[in-house]
Amino acid sequence: MMKKLSLTSQIALALALSVVAGILLQDSADFVNEYIKPLGSIFLNLLKFVVVPLVLFSIMAGILSMNDVSKVGRLGLRALLYFTFTTIIAVTLGLVASTLAKGFLPLIHVETGSGSEAIEIPDFTVMDQIVNMFPDNIMLPLTNMTMMQVIVIAVFFGVAMVHVGEAGEAARKLTLSANAVVSKVLSYIIALAPVGVFCMLTPVVVANGPSVLGSYAALIALGYSCFFLHAVCVYAPLVYLLGGLSPFRFFKELQPAMLFAFSSDSSVATLPYTMKCTEKLGVREDVGNFVLSLGATVNMDGVAIYLGVASVFMATCCGIDLTLNQYFAIAFASTVASIGTPGIPGGSLALMAMVFASAQIPVECVAIVAGVDRIVDMGRTVMSVTGDASCAVVMQNRFS
């Protein structure tokens, strides 16, 4: 029966079954955590294990197939400009929507400085973000999954192989061969997606229960409303006007990646699915692999939206009336922080502390927002993955 269903249908069915199973197994949390959750962890580990070689070899193979170093530079610069543009719109949307809605939202009473969990504020600056892009060790980024540094390594070696010509032919053949092998390994892992999704999401439902929204319902609903508006009002027009593609077809073909992003809560783990989906949308493999690998690291529109929403929401809960300067501080810090967010579950919490601190919002509030971070993170991961795919479509149509 499952073999007759498309990947989208299989993942959707797994999502539905995980909700049902999670509710039915509310009183069996030990069983779920001991026997179901580990299977989800195995699947996620398999995806993480293949992501680094996938990004490394696919970017190098993409550069080799272009045979034009200047074209790689133009594509990368234009993709970065696209990501920056959509991120600025995303954080603006989050700030405006939450400000307009704050008078109608039920608030959480917050008493700061009394028993709240202490959270260390990361001392990040813009220059720190730039410096951290460049590795001082070739092995550590590969073992630690520091994806921006992996991309830098891939670009340097890919460009070098093009420049040295015949002297790099052996390395070129090895790279293309390794890329083909990694792609085949990836196909094995993708076949396990429905089972993996079920095993990852069921423990989440069990842990939160039917009243998963609880007192945070307003915050969650506002965040997801902004995600929807960003997809419809930003991605859809850009795909249509700059990508020459029907938004309906775009979202239809992207469903497997969006569904997996929602369940896995990881834009990096979803990268293989996004690549497959954009190929069906007509994006060439070299363009898609390069843009999507870059986007999985630097494009986090969902994070930018939620940082804006959470900042205004928690400021209101604390009785803080934000000034224009504080709004600008949130916008700037959210844009920078979203670029540096790790594409893994919960990767935004530490950087949220930086955003809160920049606007003089009590950093203890991060511990409060963390209660629903996993739920909201599923939606913002979908946003980030959708943004990556929209950029790939636009780059393919306009600039490749």
mmCIF file of C-alpha atoms in Angstrom:
data_model
loop_
_atom_site.group_PDB
_atom_site.id
_atom_site.type_symbol
_atom_site.label_atom_id
_atom_site.label_comp_id
_atom_site.label_asym_id
_atom_site.label_seq_id
_atom_site.Cartn_x
_atom_site.Cartn_y
_atom_site.Cartn_z
ATOM 1 C CA MET A 1 0.000 0.000 0.000
ATOM 2 C CA MET A 2 2.735 2.475 0.970
ATOM 3 C CA LYS A 3 4.641 1.768 -2.245
ATOM 4 C CA LYS A 4 1.690 3.029 -4.300
ATOM 5 C CA LEU A 5 1.692 6.384 -2.542
ATOM 6 C CA SER A 6 3.878 9.317 -3.532
ATOM 7 C CA LEU A 7 6.549 10.493 -1.108
ATOM 8 C CA THR A 8 4.371 13.498 -0.246
ATOM 9 C CA SER A 9 1.416 11.247 0.603
ATOM 10 C CA GLN A 10 3.586 8.904 2.636
ATOM 11 C CA ILE A 11 5.052 11.734 4.731
ATOM 12 C CA ALA A 12 1.624 13.343 5.194
ATOM 13 C CA LEU A 13 0.197 10.013 6.322
ATOM 14 C CA ALA A 14 3.101 9.556 8.725
ATOM 15 C CA LEU A 15 2.415 13.014 10.190
ATOM 16 C CA ALA A 16 -1.264 12.202 10.730
ATOM 17 C CA LEU A 17 -0.504 8.819 12.272
ATOM 18 C CA SER A 18 2.084 10.347 14.600
ATOM 19 C CA VAL A 19 -0.533 12.753 16.002
ATOM 20 C CA VAL A 20 -3.032 9.935 16.541
ATOM 21 C CA ALA A 21 -0.400 7.669 18.077
ATOM 22 C CA GLY A 22 0.896 10.482 20.281
ATOM 23 C CA ILE A 23 -2.558 11.128 21.727
ATOM 24 C CA LEU A 24 -3.291 7.424 22.241
ATOM 25 C CA LEU A 25 0.079 6.868 23.928
ATOM 26 C CA GLN A 26 -0.186 9.771 26.386
ATOM 27 C CA ASP A 27 0.073 7.368 29.321
ATOM 28 C CA SER A 28 2.925 5.409 27.762
ATOM 29 C CA ALA A 29 5.609 8.068 27.556
ATOM 30 C CA ASP A 30 8.295 5.668 28.783
ATOM 31 C CA PHE A 31 7.495 3.205 25.999
ATOM 32 C CA VAL A 32 7.554 5.948 23.361
ATOM 33 C CA ASN A 33 10.838 7.415 24.590
ATOM 34 C CA GLU A 34 12.475 4.004 24.868
ATOM 35 C CA TYR A 35 11.340 2.327 21.638
ATOM 36 C CA ILE A 36 9.941 4.900 19.172
ATOM 37 C CA LYS A 37 12.017 8.021 19.751
ATOM 38 C CA PRO A 38 15.362 6.199 19.225
ATOM 39 C CA LEU A 39 14.251 5.133 15.731
ATOM 40 C CA GLY A 40 13.550 8.759 14.871
ATOM 41 C CA SER A 41 16.968 9.695 16.226
ATOM 42 C CA ILE A 42 18.594 7.043 14.027
ATOM 43 C CA PHE A 43 16.881 8.436 10.942
ATOM 44 C CA LEU A 44 17.867 12.013 11.790
ATOM 45 C CA ASN A 45 21.428 10.855 12.432
ATOM 46 C CA LEU A 46 21.526 9.235 8.994
ATOM 47 C CA LEU A 47 20.434 12.489 7.395
ATOM 48 C CA LYS A 48 22.984 14.507 9.336
ATOM 49 C CA PHE A 49 25.686 12.004 8.447
ATOM 50 C CA VAL A 50 25.050 12.448 4.712
ATOM 51 C CA VAL A 51 24.565 16.236 4.729
ATOM 52 C CA VAL A 52 28.244 17.240 5.051
ATOM 53 C CA PRO A 53 29.512 15.079 2.162
ATOM 54 C CA LEU A 54 26.425 16.048 0.164
ATOM 55 C CA VAL A 55 27.105 19.781 0.546
ATOM 56 C CA LEU A 56 30.866 19.400 0.114
ATOM 57 C CA PHE A 57 30.815 17.331 -3.060
ATOM 58 C CA SER A 58 27.650 18.808 -4.623
ATOM 59 C CA ILE A 59 29.013 22.365 -4.430
ATOM 60 C CA MET A 60 32.382 21.300 -5.847
ATOM 61 C CA ALA A 61 30.641 19.314 -8.587
ATOM 62 C CA GLY A 62 28.411 22.305 -9.341
ATOM 63 C CA ILE A 63 31.426 24.598 -9.731
ATOM 64 C CA LEU A 64 33.173 22.037 -11.943
ATOM 65 C CA SER A 65 30.117 21.683 -14.176
ATOM 66 C CA MET A 66 29.890 25.464 -14.646
ATOM 67 C CA ASN A 67 33.523 25.704 -15.771
ATOM 68 C CA ASP A 68 33.352 29.452 -15.181
ATOM 69 C CA VAL A 69 34.597 30.827 -11.871
ATOM 70 C CA SER A 70 33.161 34.288 -12.544
ATOM 71 C CA LYS A 71 29.724 32.711 -12.998
ATOM 72 C CA VAL A 72 29.997 31.041 -9.587
ATOM 73 C CA GLY A 73 30.811 34.416 -8.020
ATOM 74 C CA ARG A 74 27.888 36.151 -9.714
ATOM 75 C CA LEU A 75 25.469 33.397 -8.721
ATOM 76 C CA GLY A 76 26.631 33.433 -5.096
ATOM 77 C CA LEU A 77 26.437 37.229 -4.811
ATOM 78 C CA ARG A 78 22.958 37.396 -6.331
ATOM 79 C CA ALA A 79 21.725 34.590 -4.117
ATOM 80 C CA LEU A 80 23.057 36.396 -1.034
ATOM 81 C CA LEU A 81 21.333 39.620 -2.107
ATOM 82 C CA TYR A 82 18.075 37.689 -2.581
ATOM 83 C CA PHE A 83 18.362 36.084 0.858
ATOM 84 C CA THR A 84 19.162 39.426 2.509
ATOM 85 C CA PHE A 85 16.179 41.095 0.824
ATOM 86 C CA THR A 86 13.688 38.426 1.925
ATOM 87 C CA THR A 87 15.157 38.320 5.443
ATOM 88 C CA ILE A 88 14.673 42.087 5.888
ATOM 89 C CA ILE A 89 11.063 41.741 4.731
ATOM 90 C CA ALA A 90 10.601 38.759 7.072
ATOM 91 C CA VAL A 91 11.749 40.528 10.239
ATOM 92 C CA THR A 92 9.763 43.654 9.286
ATOM 93 C CA LEU A 93 6.636 41.524 8.868
ATOM 94 C CA GLY A 94 7.184 39.918 12.268
ATOM 95 C CA LEU A 95 7.607 43.282 13.993
ATOM 96 C CA VAL A 96 4.656 44.985 12.282
ATOM 97 C CA ALA A 97 2.222 42.083 12.709
ATOM 98 C CA SER A 98 3.052 41.540 16.374
ATOM 99 C CA THR A 99 2.816 45.285 17.096
ATOM 100 C CA LEU A 100 -0.611 45.533 15.442
ATOM 101 C CA ALA A 101 -1.867 42.436 17.255
ATOM 102 C CA LYS A 102 -0.426 43.001 20.727
ATOM 103 C CA GLY A 103 -3.534 44.776 22.016
ATOM 104 C CA PHE A 104 -5.649 41.710 21.220
ATOM 105 C CA LEU A 105 -3.347 38.954 22.483
ATOM 106 C CA PRO A 106 -3.667 37.221 25.852
ATOM 107 C CA LEU A 107 -0.364 37.838 27.588
ATOM 108 C CA ILE A 108 1.804 35.772 29.910
ATOM 109 C CA HIS A 109 2.540 37.441 33.227
ATOM 110 C CA VAL A 110 6.306 37.684 33.513
ATOM 111 C CA GLU A 111 8.278 38.522 36.629
ATOM 112 C CA THR A 112 11.893 38.944 35.642
ATOM 113 C CA GLY A 113 14.901 38.542 37.903
ATOM 114 C CA SER A 114 13.222 36.114 40.304
ATOM 115 C CA GLY A 115 13.949 32.464 39.791
ATOM 116 C CA SER A 116 14.093 32.578 36.026
ATOM 117 C CA GLU A 117 16.531 30.256 34.335
ATOM 118 C CA ALA A 118 19.816 31.996 33.699
ATOM 119 C CA ILE A 119 20.832 32.074 30.047
ATOM 120 C CA GLU A 120 24.258 33.215 28.983
ATOM 121 C CA ILE A 121 24.176 35.985 26.404
ATOM 122 C CA PRO A 122 26.338 35.064 23.406
ATOM 123 C CA ASP A 123 28.759 37.870 22.643
ATOM 124 C CA PHE A 124 28.262 37.926 18.858
ATOM 125 C CA THR A 125 29.071 40.840 16.565
ATOM 126 C CA VAL A 126 28.745 41.238 12.816
ATOM 127 C CA MET A 127 32.509 40.832 12.400
ATOM 128 C CA ASP A 128 32.408 37.691 14.557
ATOM 129 C CA GLN A 129 29.891 36.229 12.134
ATOM 130 C CA ILE A 130 32.124 37.062 9.174
ATOM 131 C CA VAL A 131 35.319 35.751 10.795
ATOM 132 C CA ASN A 132 33.580 32.501 11.794
ATOM 133 C CA MET A 133 32.761 31.796 8.156
ATOM 134 C CA PHE A 134 36.405 30.954 7.465
ATOM 135 C CA PRO A 135 37.882 27.790 9.037
ATOM 136 C CA ASP A 136 41.343 27.498 10.540
ATOM 137 C CA ASN A 137 41.186 23.701 10.368
ATOM 138 C CA ILE A 138 39.933 21.662 7.418
ATOM 139 C CA MET A 139 38.648 18.740 9.497
ATOM 140 C CA LEU A 140 36.756 20.444 12.330
ATOM 141 C CA PRO A 141 34.034 21.995 10.117
ATOM 142 C CA LEU A 142 33.381 18.559 8.602
ATOM 143 C CA THR A 143 33.111 16.797 11.945
ATOM 144 C CA ASN A 144 31.219 19.604 13.728
ATOM 145 C CA MET A 145 28.805 20.278 10.832
ATOM 146 C CA THR A 146 29.768 23.954 10.688
ATOM 147 C CA MET A 147 28.013 24.356 7.359
ATOM 148 C CA MET A 148 29.149 27.854 6.410
ATOM 149 C CA GLN A 149 32.759 26.766 6.779
ATOM 150 C CA VAL A 150 32.044 23.585 4.797
ATOM 151 C CA ILE A 151 30.704 25.753 1.976
ATOM 152 C CA VAL A 152 33.822 27.928 2.069
ATOM 153 C CA ILE A 153 36.031 24.816 1.848
ATOM 154 C CA ALA A 154 33.997 23.473 -1.078
ATOM 155 C CA VAL A 155 34.179 26.778 -2.966
ATOM 156 C CA PHE A 156 37.955 27.090 -2.525
ATOM 157 C CA PHE A 157 38.656 23.542 -3.694
ATOM 158 C CA GLY A 158 36.088 23.684 -6.506
ATOM 159 C CA VAL A 159 37.482 26.934 -7.886
ATOM 160 C CA ALA A 160 41.052 25.622 -7.556
ATOM 161 C CA MET A 161 40.215 22.493 -9.574
ATOM 162 C CA VAL A 162 38.829 24.684 -12.351
ATOM 163 C CA HIS A 163 41.875 26.973 -12.319
ATOM 164 C CA VAL A 164 44.559 24.270 -12.440
ATOM 165 C CA GLY A 165 43.032 22.661 -15.529
ATOM 166 C CA GLU A 166 44.534 19.315 -16.573
ATOM 167 C CA ALA A 167 46.637 19.084 -13.411
ATOM 168 C CA GLY A 168 43.416 18.793 -11.435
ATOM 169 C CA GLU A 169 41.752 16.210 -13.690
ATOM 170 C CA ALA A 170 42.246 13.361 -11.223
ATOM 171 C CA ALA A 171 40.733 15.412 -8.406
ATOM 172 C CA ARG A 172 37.887 16.427 -10.728
ATOM 173 C CA LYS A 173 37.036 12.794 -11.561
ATOM 174 C CA LEU A 174 37.253 11.797 -7.907
ATOM 175 C CA THR A 175 34.926 14.656 -6.909
ATOM 176 C CA LEU A 176 32.301 13.808 -9.531
ATOM 177 C CA SER A 177 32.494 10.110 -8.634
ATOM 178 C CA ALA A 178 32.139 10.845 -4.918
ATOM 179 C CA ASN A 179 29.176 13.116 -5.642
ATOM 180 C CA ALA A 180 27.409 10.299 -7.507
ATOM 181 C CA VAL A 181 28.052 7.840 -4.654
ATOM 182 C CA VAL A 182 26.772 10.286 -2.030
ATOM 183 C CA SER A 183 23.628 10.883 -4.110
ATOM 184 C CA LYS A 184 22.936 7.130 -4.150
ATOM 185 C CA VAL A 185 23.442 6.875 -0.373
ATOM 186 C CA LEU A 186 21.005 9.758 -0.057
ATOM 187 C CA SER A 187 18.346 7.886 -2.054
ATOM 188 C CA TYR A 188 18.555 4.992 0.428
ATOM 189 C CA ILE A 189 17.975 7.330 3.360
ATOM 190 C CA ILE A 190 15.107 9.205 1.676
ATOM 191 C CA ALA A 191 13.249 5.916 1.257
ATOM 192 C CA LEU A 192 13.050 5.718 5.071
ATOM 193 C CA ALA A 193 11.442 9.161 5.417
ATOM 194 C CA PRO A 194 7.862 8.137 6.337
ATOM 195 C CA VAL A 195 9.036 5.866 9.155
ATOM 196 C CA GLY A 196 11.519 8.484 10.330
ATOM 197 C CA VAL A 197 8.888 11.240 10.404
ATOM 198 C CA PHE A 198 6.485 9.102 12.432
ATOM 199 C CA CYS A 199 9.158 8.195 14.984
ATOM 200 C CA MET A 200 10.394 11.790 15.336
ATOM 201 C CA LEU A 201 7.006 13.461 15.743
ATOM 202 C CA THR A 202 5.166 10.956 17.964
ATOM 203 C CA PRO A 203 7.311 11.741 21.062
ATOM 204 C CA VAL A 204 6.660 15.470 20.525
ATOM 205 C CA VAL A 205 2.889 14.921 20.652
ATOM 206 C CA VAL A 206 3.224 12.652 23.688
ATOM 207 C CA ALA A 207 5.326 15.226 25.548
ATOM 208 C CA ASN A 208 2.959 18.129 24.902
ATOM 209 C CA GLY A 209 -0.409 16.399 24.992
ATOM 210 C CA PRO A 210 -3.651 17.441 23.271
ATOM 211 C CA SER A 211 -3.374 20.885 24.856
ATOM 212 C CA VAL A 212 -0.108 21.453 23.013
ATOM 213 C CA LEU A 213 -0.809 25.154 22.490
ATOM 214 C CA GLY A 214 -1.722 25.907 26.085
ATOM 215 C CA SER A 215 -1.166 29.442 27.279
ATOM 216 C CA TYR A 216 1.186 30.055 24.354
ATOM 217 C CA ALA A 217 -1.574 29.709 21.737
ATOM 218 C CA ALA A 218 -1.535 33.387 20.816
ATOM 219 C CA LEU A 219 2.215 33.447 20.250
ATOM 220 C CA ILE A 220 2.125 30.282 18.145
ATOM 221 C CA ALA A 221 -0.865 31.437 16.089
ATOM 222 C CA LEU A 222 0.717 34.825 15.419
ATOM 223 C CA GLY A 223 3.985 33.210 14.351
ATOM 224 C CA TYR A 224 2.298 30.796 11.956
ATOM 225 C CA SER A 225 0.089 33.559 10.538
ATOM 226 C CA CYS A 226 3.221 35.544 9.681
ATOM 227 C CA PHE A 227 4.806 32.464 8.113
ATOM 228 C CA PHE A 228 1.756 32.039 5.881
ATOM 229 C CA LEU A 229 1.677 35.722 4.899
ATOM 230 C CA HIS A 230 5.389 35.683 4.052
ATOM 231 C CA ALA A 231 4.975 32.633 1.825
ATOM 232 C CA VAL A 232 1.939 34.055 -0.003
ATOM 233 C CA CYS A 233 2.945 37.716 -0.217
ATOM 234 C CA VAL A 234 6.721 37.379 -0.728
ATOM 235 C CA TYR A 235 7.743 33.976 -2.078
ATOM 236 C CA ALA A 236 4.770 33.481 -4.398
ATOM 237 C CA PRO A 237 5.166 36.842 -6.232
ATOM 238 C CA LEU A 238 8.955 36.444 -6.481
ATOM 239 C CA VAL A 239 8.630 32.938 -7.914
ATOM 240 C CA TYR A 240 6.053 34.160 -10.436
ATOM 241 C CA LEU A 241 7.625 37.495 -11.434
ATOM 242 C CA LEU A 242 11.333 36.606 -11.278
ATOM 243 C CA GLY A 243 11.207 32.822 -11.560
ATOM 244 C CA GLY A 244 8.607 32.553 -14.319
ATOM 245 C CA LEU A 245 6.893 29.739 -12.450
ATOM 246 C CA SER A 246 3.325 29.263 -11.278
ATOM 247 C CA PRO A 247 3.188 29.618 -7.462
ATOM 248 C CA PHE A 248 0.677 26.752 -7.376
ATOM 249 C CA ARG A 249 3.124 24.422 -9.097
ATOM 250 C CA PHE A 250 5.949 25.694 -6.908
ATOM 251 C CA PHE A 251 4.195 24.883 -3.632
ATOM 252 C CA LYS A 252 2.800 21.603 -4.986
ATOM 253 C CA GLU A 253 6.181 20.224 -6.044
ATOM 254 C CA LEU A 254 7.818 21.476 -2.839
ATOM 255 C CA GLN A 255 5.380 19.649 -0.551
ATOM 256 C CA PRO A 256 7.681 16.703 0.295
ATOM 257 C CA ALA A 257 10.438 19.071 1.448
ATOM 258 C CA MET A 258 7.995 21.296 3.357
ATOM 259 C CA LEU A 259 6.409 18.344 5.136
ATOM 260 C CA PHE A 260 9.757 16.869 6.071
ATOM 261 C CA ALA A 261 11.018 20.277 7.236
ATOM 262 C CA PHE A 262 7.951 20.542 9.489
ATOM 263 C CA SER A 263 8.519 17.143 11.079
ATOM 264 C CA SER A 264 12.328 17.129 11.280
ATOM 265 C CA ASP A 265 12.687 20.739 12.469
ATOM 266 C CA SER A 266 15.998 20.979 10.589
ATOM 267 C CA SER A 267 16.668 22.884 7.379
ATOM 268 C CA VAL A 268 20.031 21.130 7.039
ATOM 269 C CA ALA A 269 18.457 17.675 7.318
ATOM 270 C CA THR A 270 15.792 18.710 4.783
ATOM 271 C CA LEU A 271 18.404 19.812 2.241
ATOM 272 C CA PRO A 272 18.373 16.519 0.291
ATOM 273 C CA TYR A 273 14.595 16.710 -0.145
ATOM 274 C CA THR A 274 14.726 20.351 -1.228
ATOM 275 C CA MET A 275 17.291 19.471 -3.891
ATOM 276 C CA LYS A 276 15.078 16.720 -5.293
ATOM 277 C CA CYS A 277 12.016 18.989 -5.337
ATOM 278 C CA THR A 278 13.757 21.874 -7.128
ATOM 279 C CA GLU A 279 15.003 19.483 -9.797
ATOM 280 C CA LYS A 280 11.350 18.692 -10.559
ATOM 281 C CA LEU A 281 10.751 22.449 -10.831
ATOM 282 C CA GLY A 282 13.337 22.693 -13.604
ATOM 283 C CA VAL A 283 16.296 23.941 -11.570
ATOM 284 C CA ARG A 284 19.570 22.569 -12.903
ATOM 285 C CA GLU A 285 21.483 20.389 -10.467
ATOM 286 C CA ASP A 286 24.556 22.624 -10.356
ATOM 287 C CA VAL A 287 22.510 25.766 -9.678
ATOM 288 C CA GLY A 288 20.214 24.053 -7.172
ATOM 289 C CA ASN A 289 22.970 22.361 -5.207
ATOM 290 C CA PHE A 290 24.980 25.560 -4.873
ATOM 291 C CA VAL A 291 22.089 27.905 -3.995
ATOM 292 C CA LEU A 292 20.306 25.473 -1.666
ATOM 293 C CA SER A 293 23.489 24.574 0.230
ATOM 294 C CA LEU A 294 24.201 28.268 0.693
ATOM 295 C CA GLY A 295 20.596 28.969 1.692
ATOM 296 C CA ALA A 296 20.492 26.177 4.282
ATOM 297 C CA THR A 297 23.230 28.075 6.102
ATOM 298 C CA VAL A 298 22.539 31.793 5.593
ATOM 299 C CA ASN A 299 18.821 32.026 4.769
ATOM 300 C CA MET A 300 16.593 31.747 7.838
ATOM 301 C CA ASP A 301 13.521 33.845 7.053
ATOM 302 C CA GLY A 302 11.402 31.802 9.454
ATOM 303 C CA VAL A 303 13.841 32.570 12.254
ATOM 304 C CA ALA A 304 13.846 36.282 11.360
ATOM 305 C CA ILE A 305 10.036 36.416 11.474
ATOM 306 C CA TYR A 306 9.826 34.649 14.802
ATOM 307 C CA LEU A 307 12.571 36.718 16.415
ATOM 308 C CA GLY A 308 10.543 39.824 15.575
ATOM 309 C CA VAL A 309 7.278 38.304 16.837
ATOM 310 C CA ALA A 310 8.792 36.896 20.038
ATOM 311 C CA SER A 311 10.607 40.151 20.838
ATOM 312 C CA VAL A 312 7.467 42.297 20.680
ATOM 313 C CA PHE A 313 5.344 39.660 22.429
ATOM 314 C CA MET A 314 7.730 39.214 25.355
ATOM 315 C CA ALA A 315 8.362 42.966 25.643
ATOM 316 C CA THR A 316 4.607 43.447 25.957
ATOM 317 C CA CYS A 317 4.400 40.663 28.554
ATOM 318 C CA CYS A 318 7.091 42.481 30.562
ATOM 319 C CA GLY A 319 5.237 45.799 30.295
ATOM 320 C CA ILE A 320 7.893 47.331 28.047
ATOM 321 C CA ASP A 321 6.715 49.877 25.491
ATOM 322 C CA LEU A 322 9.283 49.519 22.714
ATOM 323 C CA THR A 323 10.751 52.677 21.219
ATOM 324 C CA LEU A 324 11.645 53.214 17.577
ATOM 325 C CA ASN A 325 15.325 52.703 18.397
ATOM 326 C CA GLN A 326 14.511 49.383 20.048
ATOM 327 C CA TYR A 327 12.554 48.300 16.964
ATOM 328 C CA PHE A 328 15.569 49.098 14.787
ATOM 329 C CA ALA A 329 17.814 47.215 17.216
ATOM 330 C CA ILE A 330 15.558 44.155 17.003
ATOM 331 C CA ALA A 331 15.405 44.362 13.188
ATOM 332 C CA PHE A 332 19.173 44.632 12.799
ATOM 333 C CA ALA A 333 20.030 41.992 15.406
ATOM 334 C CA SER A 334 17.394 39.590 14.030
ATOM 335 C CA THR A 335 18.752 39.925 10.492
ATOM 336 C CA VAL A 336 22.322 39.237 11.619
ATOM 337 C CA ALA A 337 21.277 36.473 14.022
ATOM 338 C CA SER A 338 19.154 34.665 11.431
ATOM 339 C CA ILE A 339 22.143 34.487 9.087
ATOM 340 C CA GLY A 340 24.165 32.768 11.782
ATOM 341 C CA THR A 341 21.482 30.384 13.043
ATOM 342 C CA PRO A 342 22.491 26.698 12.930
ATOM 343 C CA GLY A 343 20.102 24.717 10.713
ATOM 344 C CA ILE A 344 19.330 22.224 13.480
ATOM 345 C CA PRO A 345 16.476 21.902 16.005
ATOM 346 C CA GLY A 346 16.547 24.665 18.615
ATOM 347 C CA GLY A 347 19.392 26.486 16.894
ATOM 348 C CA SER A 348 17.813 29.916 17.392
ATOM 349 C CA LEU A 349 17.476 30.025 21.193
ATOM 350 C CA ALA A 350 20.986 31.261 21.971
ATOM 351 C CA LEU A 351 20.762 33.945 19.305
ATOM 352 C CA MET A 352 17.338 34.973 20.601
ATOM 353 C CA ALA A 353 19.107 35.985 23.799
ATOM 354 C CA MET A 354 21.302 38.312 21.751
ATOM 355 C CA VAL A 355 18.260 39.895 20.076
ATOM 356 C CA PHE A 356 16.445 40.373 23.387
ATOM 357 C CA ALA A 357 19.532 41.910 24.958
ATOM 358 C CA SER A 358 19.959 44.339 22.037
ATOM 359 C CA ALA A 359 16.510 45.774 22.755
ATOM 360 C CA GLN A 360 16.781 45.696 26.567
ATOM 361 C CA ILE A 361 14.206 42.927 26.829
ATOM 362 C CA PRO A 362 14.985 40.728 29.873
ATOM 363 C CA VAL A 363 17.058 37.795 28.658
ATOM 364 C CA GLU A 364 15.241 35.523 31.128
ATOM 365 C CA CYS A 365 12.308 35.675 28.699
ATOM 366 C CA VAL A 366 14.170 33.298 26.403
ATOM 367 C CA ALA A 367 13.514 30.528 28.923
ATOM 368 C CA ILE A 368 9.787 31.285 28.699
ATOM 369 C CA VAL A 369 9.697 31.320 24.906
ATOM 370 C CA ALA A 370 11.732 28.097 24.880
ATOM 371 C CA GLY A 371 8.607 26.286 26.100
ATOM 372 C CA VAL A 372 7.091 26.444 22.630
ATOM 373 C CA ASP A 373 10.246 26.797 20.571
ATOM 374 C CA ARG A 374 10.038 23.239 19.219
ATOM 375 C CA ILE A 375 6.464 23.782 18.005
ATOM 376 C CA VAL A 376 7.172 27.115 16.319
ATOM 377 C CA ASP A 377 10.525 25.909 15.001
ATOM 378 C CA MET A 378 8.750 23.388 12.789
ATOM 379 C CA GLY A 379 6.930 26.214 11.007
ATOM 380 C CA ARG A 380 9.902 28.514 10.705
ATOM 381 C CA THR A 381 11.977 25.668 9.278
ATOM 382 C CA VAL A 382 9.340 25.265 6.564
ATOM 383 C CA MET A 383 9.690 28.980 5.826
ATOM 384 C CA SER A 384 13.450 28.817 5.540
ATOM 385 C CA VAL A 385 13.339 25.780 3.248
ATOM 386 C CA THR A 386 10.673 27.432 1.068
ATOM 387 C CA GLY A 387 12.809 30.563 0.811
ATOM 388 C CA ASP A 388 15.822 28.510 -0.288
ATOM 389 C CA ALA A 389 13.775 26.828 -3.009
ATOM 390 C CA SER A 390 12.296 30.126 -4.232
ATOM 391 C CA CYS A 391 15.802 31.552 -4.591
ATOM 392 C CA ALA A 392 16.933 28.507 -6.578
ATOM 393 C CA VAL A 393 13.992 28.924 -8.967
ATOM 394 C CA VAL A 394 14.693 32.645 -9.416
ATOM 395 C CA MET A 395 18.441 32.132 -9.937
ATOM 396 C CA GLN A 396 17.775 29.409 -12.514
ATOM 397 C CA ASN A 397 15.369 31.563 -14.519
ATOM 398 C CA ARG A 398 17.004 34.973 -14.313
ATOM 399 C CA PHE A 399 20.695 34.643 -13.732
ATOM 400 C CA SER A 400 22.026 31.207 -14.744
#
